[in-house]
XYZ file of C-alpha atoms in Angstrom:
519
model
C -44.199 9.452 68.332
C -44.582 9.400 64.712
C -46.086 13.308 64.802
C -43.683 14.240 67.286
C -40.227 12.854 65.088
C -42.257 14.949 61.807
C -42.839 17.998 64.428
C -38.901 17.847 64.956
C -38.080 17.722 61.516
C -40.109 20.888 60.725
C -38.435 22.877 63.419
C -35.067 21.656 63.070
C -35.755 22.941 58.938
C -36.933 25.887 59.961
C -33.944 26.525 62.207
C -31.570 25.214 59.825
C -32.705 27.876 57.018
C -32.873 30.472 59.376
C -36.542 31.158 58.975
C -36.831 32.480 62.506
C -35.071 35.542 60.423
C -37.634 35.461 57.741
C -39.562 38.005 60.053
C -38.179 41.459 60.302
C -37.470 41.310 64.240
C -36.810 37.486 64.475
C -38.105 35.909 67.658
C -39.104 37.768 70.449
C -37.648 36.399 73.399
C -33.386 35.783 73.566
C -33.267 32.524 74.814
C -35.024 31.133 71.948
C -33.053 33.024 69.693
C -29.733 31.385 71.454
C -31.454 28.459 71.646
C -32.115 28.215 67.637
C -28.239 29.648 67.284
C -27.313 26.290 69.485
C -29.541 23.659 67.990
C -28.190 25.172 64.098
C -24.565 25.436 64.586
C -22.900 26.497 61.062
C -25.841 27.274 59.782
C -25.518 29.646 56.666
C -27.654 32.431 56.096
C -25.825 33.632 52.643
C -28.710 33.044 50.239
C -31.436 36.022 50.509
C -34.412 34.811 53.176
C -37.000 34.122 50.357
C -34.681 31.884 48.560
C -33.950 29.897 51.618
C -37.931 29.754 52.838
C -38.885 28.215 49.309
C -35.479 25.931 49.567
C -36.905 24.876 53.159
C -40.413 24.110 51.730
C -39.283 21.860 49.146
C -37.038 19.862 51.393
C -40.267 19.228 53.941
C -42.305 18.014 51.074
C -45.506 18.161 48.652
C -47.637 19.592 51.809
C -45.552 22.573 52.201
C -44.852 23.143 48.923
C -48.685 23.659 48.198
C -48.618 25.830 51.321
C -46.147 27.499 50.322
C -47.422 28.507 46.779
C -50.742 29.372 48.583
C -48.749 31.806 50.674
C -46.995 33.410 47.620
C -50.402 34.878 46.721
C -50.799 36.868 49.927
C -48.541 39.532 49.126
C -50.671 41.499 51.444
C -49.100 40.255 54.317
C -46.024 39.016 53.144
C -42.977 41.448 51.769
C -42.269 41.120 47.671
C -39.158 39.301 48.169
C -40.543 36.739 50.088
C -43.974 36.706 47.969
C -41.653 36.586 44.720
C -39.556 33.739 45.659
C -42.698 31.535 46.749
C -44.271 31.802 43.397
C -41.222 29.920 41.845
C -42.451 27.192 43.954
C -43.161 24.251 41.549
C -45.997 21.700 42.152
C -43.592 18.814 40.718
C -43.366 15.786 42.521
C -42.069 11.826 41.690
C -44.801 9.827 39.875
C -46.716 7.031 42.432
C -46.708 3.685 40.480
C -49.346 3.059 37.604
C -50.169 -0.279 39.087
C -51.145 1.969 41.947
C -53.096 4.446 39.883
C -54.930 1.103 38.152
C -56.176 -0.191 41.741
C -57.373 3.614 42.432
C -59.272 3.448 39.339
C -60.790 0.125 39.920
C -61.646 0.670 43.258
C -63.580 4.013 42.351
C -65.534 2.461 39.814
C -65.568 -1.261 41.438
C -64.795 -2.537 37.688
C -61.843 -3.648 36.435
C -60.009 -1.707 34.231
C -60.386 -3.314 30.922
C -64.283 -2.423 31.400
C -63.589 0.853 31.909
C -60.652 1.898 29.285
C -59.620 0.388 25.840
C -56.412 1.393 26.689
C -54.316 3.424 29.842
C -51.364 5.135 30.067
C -48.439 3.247 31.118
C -46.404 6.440 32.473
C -48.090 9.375 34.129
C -48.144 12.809 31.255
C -48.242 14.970 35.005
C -47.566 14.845 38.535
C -48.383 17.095 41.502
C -48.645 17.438 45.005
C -52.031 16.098 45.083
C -52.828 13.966 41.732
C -51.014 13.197 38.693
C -52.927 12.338 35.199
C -52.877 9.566 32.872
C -53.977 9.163 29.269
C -56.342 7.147 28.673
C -59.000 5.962 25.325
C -62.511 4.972 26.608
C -64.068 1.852 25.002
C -66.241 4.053 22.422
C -62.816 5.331 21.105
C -62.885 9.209 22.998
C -59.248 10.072 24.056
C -59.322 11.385 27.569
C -57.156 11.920 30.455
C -57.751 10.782 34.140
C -56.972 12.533 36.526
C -56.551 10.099 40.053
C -55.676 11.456 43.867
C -52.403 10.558 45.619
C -53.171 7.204 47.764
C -53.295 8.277 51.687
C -53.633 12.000 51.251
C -56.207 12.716 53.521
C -54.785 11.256 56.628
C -50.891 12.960 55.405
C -52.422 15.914 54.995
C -54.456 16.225 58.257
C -51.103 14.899 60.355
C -49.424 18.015 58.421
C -52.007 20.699 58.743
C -52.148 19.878 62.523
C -48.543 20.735 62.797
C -49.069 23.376 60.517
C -51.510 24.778 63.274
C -49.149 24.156 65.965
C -46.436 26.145 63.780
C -48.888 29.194 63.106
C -49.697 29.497 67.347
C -45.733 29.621 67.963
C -45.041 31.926 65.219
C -47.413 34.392 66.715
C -46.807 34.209 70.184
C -42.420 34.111 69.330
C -42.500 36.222 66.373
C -42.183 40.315 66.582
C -44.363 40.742 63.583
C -46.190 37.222 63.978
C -49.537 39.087 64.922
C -49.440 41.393 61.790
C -48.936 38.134 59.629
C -52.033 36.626 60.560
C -50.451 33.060 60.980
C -53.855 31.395 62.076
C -55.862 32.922 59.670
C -53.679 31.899 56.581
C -53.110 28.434 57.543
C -56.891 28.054 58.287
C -57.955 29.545 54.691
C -54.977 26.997 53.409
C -56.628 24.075 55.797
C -60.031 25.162 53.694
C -58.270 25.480 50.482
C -57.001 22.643 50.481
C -59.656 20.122 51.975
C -61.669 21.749 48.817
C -59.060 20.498 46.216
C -58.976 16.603 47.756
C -62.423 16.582 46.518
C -62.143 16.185 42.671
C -65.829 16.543 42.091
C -65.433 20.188 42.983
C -63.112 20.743 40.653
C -64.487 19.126 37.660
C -68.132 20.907 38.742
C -65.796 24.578 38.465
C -64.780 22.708 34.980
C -68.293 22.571 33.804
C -69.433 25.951 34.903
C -66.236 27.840 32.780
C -67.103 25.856 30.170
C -70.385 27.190 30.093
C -69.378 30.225 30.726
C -66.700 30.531 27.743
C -69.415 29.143 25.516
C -69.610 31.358 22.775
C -66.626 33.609 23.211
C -64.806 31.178 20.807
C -61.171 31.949 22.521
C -60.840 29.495 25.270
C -61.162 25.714 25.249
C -62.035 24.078 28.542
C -62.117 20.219 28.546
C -65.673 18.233 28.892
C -66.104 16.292 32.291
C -67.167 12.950 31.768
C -69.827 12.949 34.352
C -70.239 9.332 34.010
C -66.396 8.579 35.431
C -66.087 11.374 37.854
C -65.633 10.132 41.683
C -64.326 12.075 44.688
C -61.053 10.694 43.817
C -60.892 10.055 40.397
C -62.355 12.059 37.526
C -62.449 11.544 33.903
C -62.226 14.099 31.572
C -61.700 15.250 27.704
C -57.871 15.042 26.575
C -56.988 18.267 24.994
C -54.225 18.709 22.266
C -51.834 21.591 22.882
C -48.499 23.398 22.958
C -47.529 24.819 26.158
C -48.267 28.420 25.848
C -44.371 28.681 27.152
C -42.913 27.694 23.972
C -43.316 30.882 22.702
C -41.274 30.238 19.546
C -42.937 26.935 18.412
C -46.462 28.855 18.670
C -44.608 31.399 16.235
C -43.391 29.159 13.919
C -46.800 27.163 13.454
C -48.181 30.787 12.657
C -49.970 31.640 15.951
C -50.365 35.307 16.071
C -48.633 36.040 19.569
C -49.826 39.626 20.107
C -53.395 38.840 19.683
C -52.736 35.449 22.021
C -51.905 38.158 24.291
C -54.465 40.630 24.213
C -57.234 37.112 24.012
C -55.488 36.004 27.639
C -56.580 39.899 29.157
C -60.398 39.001 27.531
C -60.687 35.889 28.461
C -60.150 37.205 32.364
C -61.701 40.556 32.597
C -64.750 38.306 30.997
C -64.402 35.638 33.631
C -64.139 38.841 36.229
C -66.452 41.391 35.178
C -69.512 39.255 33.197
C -68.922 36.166 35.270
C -67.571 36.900 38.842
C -65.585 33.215 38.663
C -62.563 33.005 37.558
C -59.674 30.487 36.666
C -57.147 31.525 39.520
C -54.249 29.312 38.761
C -53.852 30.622 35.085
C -49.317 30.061 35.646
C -47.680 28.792 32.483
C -48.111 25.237 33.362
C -52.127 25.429 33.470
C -52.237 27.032 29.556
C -51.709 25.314 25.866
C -52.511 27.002 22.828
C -54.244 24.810 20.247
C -52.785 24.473 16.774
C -55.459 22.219 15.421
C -56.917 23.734 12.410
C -60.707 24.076 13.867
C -59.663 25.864 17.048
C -56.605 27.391 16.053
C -54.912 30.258 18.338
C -57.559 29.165 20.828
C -56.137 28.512 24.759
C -56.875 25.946 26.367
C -57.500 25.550 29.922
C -56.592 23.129 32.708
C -56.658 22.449 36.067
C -59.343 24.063 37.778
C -59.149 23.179 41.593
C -58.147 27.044 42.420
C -61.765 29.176 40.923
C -62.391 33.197 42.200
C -65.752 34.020 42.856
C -66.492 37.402 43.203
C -70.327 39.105 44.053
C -71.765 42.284 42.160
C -70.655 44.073 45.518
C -67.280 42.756 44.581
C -67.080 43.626 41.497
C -68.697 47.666 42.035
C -65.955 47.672 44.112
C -63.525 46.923 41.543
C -64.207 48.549 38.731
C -64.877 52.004 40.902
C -61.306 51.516 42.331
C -59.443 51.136 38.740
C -62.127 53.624 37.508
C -60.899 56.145 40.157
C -57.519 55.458 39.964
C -56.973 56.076 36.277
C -59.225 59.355 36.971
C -56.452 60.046 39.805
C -59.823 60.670 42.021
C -57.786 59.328 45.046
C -60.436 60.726 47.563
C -63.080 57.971 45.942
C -60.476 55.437 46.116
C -60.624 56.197 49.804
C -64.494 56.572 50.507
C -64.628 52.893 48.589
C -62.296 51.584 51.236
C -64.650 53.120 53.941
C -68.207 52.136 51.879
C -67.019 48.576 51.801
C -66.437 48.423 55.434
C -63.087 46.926 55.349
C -61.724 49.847 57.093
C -63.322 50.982 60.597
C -65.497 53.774 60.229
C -63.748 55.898 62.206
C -61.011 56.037 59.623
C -59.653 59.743 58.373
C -60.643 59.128 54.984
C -58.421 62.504 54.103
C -55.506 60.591 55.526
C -56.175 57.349 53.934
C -56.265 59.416 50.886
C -53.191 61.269 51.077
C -51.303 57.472 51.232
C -53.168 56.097 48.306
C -52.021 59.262 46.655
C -48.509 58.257 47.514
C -48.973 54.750 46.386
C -50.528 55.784 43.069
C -49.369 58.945 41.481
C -46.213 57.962 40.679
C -48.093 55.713 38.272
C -48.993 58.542 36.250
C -45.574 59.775 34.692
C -45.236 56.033 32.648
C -47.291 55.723 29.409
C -50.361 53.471 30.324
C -49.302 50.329 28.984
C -46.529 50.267 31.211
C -48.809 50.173 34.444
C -49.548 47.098 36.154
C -53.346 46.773 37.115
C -51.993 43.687 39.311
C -49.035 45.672 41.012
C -51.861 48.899 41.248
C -54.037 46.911 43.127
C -51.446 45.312 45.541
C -49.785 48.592 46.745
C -54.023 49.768 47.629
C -53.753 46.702 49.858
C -50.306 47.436 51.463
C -51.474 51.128 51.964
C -54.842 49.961 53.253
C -53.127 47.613 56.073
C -51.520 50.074 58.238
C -55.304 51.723 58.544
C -56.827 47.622 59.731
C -58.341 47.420 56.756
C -59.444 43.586 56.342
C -58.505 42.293 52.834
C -61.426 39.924 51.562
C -59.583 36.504 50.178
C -61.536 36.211 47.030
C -59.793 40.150 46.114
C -56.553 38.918 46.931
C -57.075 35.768 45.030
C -57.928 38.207 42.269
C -54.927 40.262 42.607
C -52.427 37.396 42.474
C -54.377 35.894 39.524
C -54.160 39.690 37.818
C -49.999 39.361 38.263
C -49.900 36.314 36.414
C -51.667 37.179 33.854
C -49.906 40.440 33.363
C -46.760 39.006 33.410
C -48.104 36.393 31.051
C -49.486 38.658 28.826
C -46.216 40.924 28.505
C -44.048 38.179 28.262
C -45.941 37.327 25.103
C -46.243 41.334 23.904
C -44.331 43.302 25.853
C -45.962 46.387 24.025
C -49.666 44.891 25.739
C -51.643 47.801 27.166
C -53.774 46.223 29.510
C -55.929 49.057 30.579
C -56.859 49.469 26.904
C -58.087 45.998 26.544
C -59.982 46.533 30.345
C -61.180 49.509 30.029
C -64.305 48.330 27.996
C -65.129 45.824 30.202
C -64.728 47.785 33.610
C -66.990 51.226 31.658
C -69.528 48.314 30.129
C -70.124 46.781 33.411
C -70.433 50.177 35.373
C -73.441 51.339 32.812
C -74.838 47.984 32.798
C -75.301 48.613 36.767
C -76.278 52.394 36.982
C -79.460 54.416 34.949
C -82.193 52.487 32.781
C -80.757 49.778 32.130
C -79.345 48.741 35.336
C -82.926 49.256 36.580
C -84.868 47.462 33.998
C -82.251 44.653 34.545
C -82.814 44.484 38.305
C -86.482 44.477 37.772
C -85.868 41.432 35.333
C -84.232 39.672 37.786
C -86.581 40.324 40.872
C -89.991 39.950 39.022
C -90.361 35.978 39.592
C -90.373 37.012 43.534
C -92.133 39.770 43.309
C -94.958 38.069 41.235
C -95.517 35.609 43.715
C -95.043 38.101 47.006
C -97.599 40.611 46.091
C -100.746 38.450 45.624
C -99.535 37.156 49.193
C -99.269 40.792 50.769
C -102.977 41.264 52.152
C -102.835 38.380 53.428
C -99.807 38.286 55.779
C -100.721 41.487 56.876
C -104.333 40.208 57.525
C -102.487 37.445 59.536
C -99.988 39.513 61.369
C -102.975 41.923 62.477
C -104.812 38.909 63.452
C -101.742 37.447 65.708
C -101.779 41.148 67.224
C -105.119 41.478 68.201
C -104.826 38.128 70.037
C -101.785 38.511 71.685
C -100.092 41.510 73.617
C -98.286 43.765 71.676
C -97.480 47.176 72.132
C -98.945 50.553 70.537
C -95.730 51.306 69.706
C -94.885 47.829 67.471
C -98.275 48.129 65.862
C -98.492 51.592 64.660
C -94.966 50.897 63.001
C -96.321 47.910 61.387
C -99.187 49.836 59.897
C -96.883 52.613 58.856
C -94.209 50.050 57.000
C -97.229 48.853 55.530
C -98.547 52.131 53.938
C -95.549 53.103 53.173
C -95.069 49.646 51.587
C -98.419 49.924 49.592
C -97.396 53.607 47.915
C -93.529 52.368 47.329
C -95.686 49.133 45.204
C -97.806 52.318 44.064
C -95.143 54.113 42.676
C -92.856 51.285 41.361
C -96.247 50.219 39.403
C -96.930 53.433 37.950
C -93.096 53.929 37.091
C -93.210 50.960 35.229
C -96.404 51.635 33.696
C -94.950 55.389 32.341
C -91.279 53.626 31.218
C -93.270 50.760 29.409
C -95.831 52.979 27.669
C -93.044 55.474 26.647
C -91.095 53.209 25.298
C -94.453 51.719 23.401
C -94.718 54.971 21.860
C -91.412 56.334 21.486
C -91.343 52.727 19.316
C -94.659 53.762 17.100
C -93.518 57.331 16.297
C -89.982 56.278 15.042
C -92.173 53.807 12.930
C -94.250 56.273 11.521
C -91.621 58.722 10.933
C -89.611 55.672 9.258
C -92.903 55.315 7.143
């Protein structure tokens, strides 16, 4: 009873703010339509449909308004109204009692509190959908803040996603466009998404790894995870001292230069992108503080990291070929990427997926650079793509709305910010970093631990592999090809060796005459 009474509050929401309009056809079928017109007499449909689904997600609660904030970021499947509205969407939600937060801590740790802290928070500093944060002084004096999950999320959340589920079949089977939305699929990544974010471990483990990462680039200051106090459900971490990077004019009036803030925010990423493949994807307003403290000063500083991009080296080729091509106006490569990546079937046209990305794109081309948006480039190659079934991988999308925000960040702190000029090194250094000499000598750097202990091994699983043959069955056929892969194997090892014998030796004495002709 209890899901069906929350399964007839969701519809009779989704009725009331005419979200069976939301789609471009509405539903399918008339007598639903006159049934939802019955059910939702006087209903007003003044306010634009994105305003009312992001009014309707807030009134269901926390649940939906994460969904609905994961949803913003597929603007490949959603129109930019409805995408646009979504991201307003704020993760803000009434405090749970401290007392409450106390037990949680205690019962994570089984100690009581006093053991644990010198001190704790009376009042929450933040509250969200699924934690809120408290400061906190550990008993060796270290100011931190803990950061403890909602009591009796799980179990909410699973009683929500399953209706969720239930939603996404009738949206798809009542829905003119609810195939082309995907409904299944995106409440499935959410139901994955999210499952990943109740676990706090994960997210102070992504914590760790960017600070690593930004270690040494001296422009970004991530928080240290007390590993010690870091549960499933509660994790511990360092406090961090900062001014909202919103307040624009405090950060100028303490003497923060804000067009080089700007131009750090687009280094920081394409670093995270292009050097890294993982990347802070959750970088709105609310997630970014600029220190003022004299020893880090005009430094960001980073927080929350339960949303992380990965991205492989296939990934990133991918990337920097298509904003390589694009700014080269080489729309035909922008189309053989599409087909090379398999995301579009192979019997695609690629001269007629061209000739859209042309229409997409050149209009681009008669703004100066800096007024081109990488983030809004990239989107409109996914909304061409879709009418030719191209596939959109989730960690690209995740990249693109992550791109937005920081664009919009980043021009909302210098609206004169050319961000192809600050990405353009990255995007040339990683392409000759993976092409000629020293692509190769990396590779081979990287595979030479395997390789040292597979060829002493060679003769002798061939040895055993003939052996097996000549005791069992086999075919002509399946032997002579194994004999043929293995001389062909033998003079590739042959050549490699000899290749790296001649690059090695070259380089020895391309090194000795430069010293004698220094001498």
């Amino acid at each position: 009873m209890r899901h069906l009474a929350r399964l007839i509050v969701i519809a009779f929401t989704v009725l009331r703010y005419g979200l069976d309009e939301v789609a471009l056809s509405g539903f399918r079928q008339r007598w639903v339509r006159a049934l939802a017109r019955l059910i939702t007499i006087g209903r007003r449909l003044d306010a634009p449909r994105g305003v009312r689904l992001r009014i309707a997600a807030e009134r269901l609660g926390p649940i939906f308004v994460k969904f609905g904030q994961v949803l913003s970021t597929r603007r490949d499947l959603l129109p930019p109204d409805v995408s646009d509205e979504l991201a307003k969407l704020q993760d803000r939600v009434p405090p749970f009692p401290t007392a409450k937060a106390r037990a949680l801590v205690e019962k994570a740790f089984a100690r009581p509190i006093e053991a644990l802290f010198a001190s704790f928070g009376a009042e929450p500093v933040a509250s969200a959908s699924i934690a809120q944060v408290h400061f906190a002084t550990l008993r060796d004096g270290r100011e931190v803040a803990v950061k403890v999950l909602r009591p009796g999320m799980l179990g909410y959340i699973e009683d929500d996603l399953r209706l969720l589920h239930t939603l996404a079949r009738w949206v798809e089977r009542l829905f003119a466009d609810g195939r082309r939305l995907k409904p299944r699929e995106v409440v499935a990544e959410f139901d994955t998404y999210l499952h990943d974010e109740l676990d706090l471990v994960r997210e102070a483990a992504n914590a760790a790894q960017l600070r690593r990462n930004m270690d040494g680039l001296d422009l970004v200051l991530i928080p240290e995870m007390i590993w010690d106090f870091c549960t499933p459900t509660v994790i511990v971490m360092e406090r961090m001292h900062g001014v909202p990077i919103s307040q624009i004019e405090r950060l100028r009036e303490a003497g923060v230069d804000i067009p080089r803030l700007a131009r750090d925010g687009v280094t920081i990423f394409f670093t995270q992108v292009f050097r890294d493949g993982f990347f802070h994807a959750d970088m709105h307003p609310g997630n970014i503080q600029v220190s003022l403290d004299a020893r880090t000063f005009g430094r960001y500083i980073a927080l929350d990291f339960g949303i992380i991009g990965t991205l492989t080296e296939v990934d990133k080729d991918y990337l920097a070929q298509n904003f390589i091509a694009f700014f080269r106006r080489d729309y035909k490569r922008v189309a053989e990427l599409h087909v090379e990546s398999g995301w579009v079937p192979p019997t695609t046209r690629v001269d007629a997926l061209e000739g859209a990305i042309r229409a997409v794109c050149e209009p681009h081309f008669y703004r100066p650079l800096k007024d081109i948006s990488l983030g809004q480039v990239l989107m409109r190659l996914f909304q061409a793509s879709r009418r030719f079934n191209v596939e959109i991988q989730p960690q690209l999308v995740l990249l693109q709305k992550t791109l937005l925000n920081i664009e919009g960040l980043g021009r909302q702190l210098d609206p004169e910010l050319d961000l192809w000029t600050t990405a353009k090194p990255f995007l040339e250094r990683w392409m000759d970093e993976q092409v000629g000499w020293r692509g190769l000598a990396a590779r081979l750097e990287r595979e030479a631990p395997r390789y040292s202990n597979l060829l002493p091994e060679l003769p002798r699983l061939v040895h055993q592999v003939l052996q097996r043959q000549a005791h069992e069955p086999a075919e002509p056929r399946l032997l002579a090809a194994l004999l043929a892969e293995q001389r062909r194997t033998r003079r590739l090892l042959q050549a490699l060796s000899w290749g790296v014998a001649g690059f090695v030796l070259g380089a020895a004495a391309a090194r000795f005459w430069l010293s004698a002709g220094g001498g």
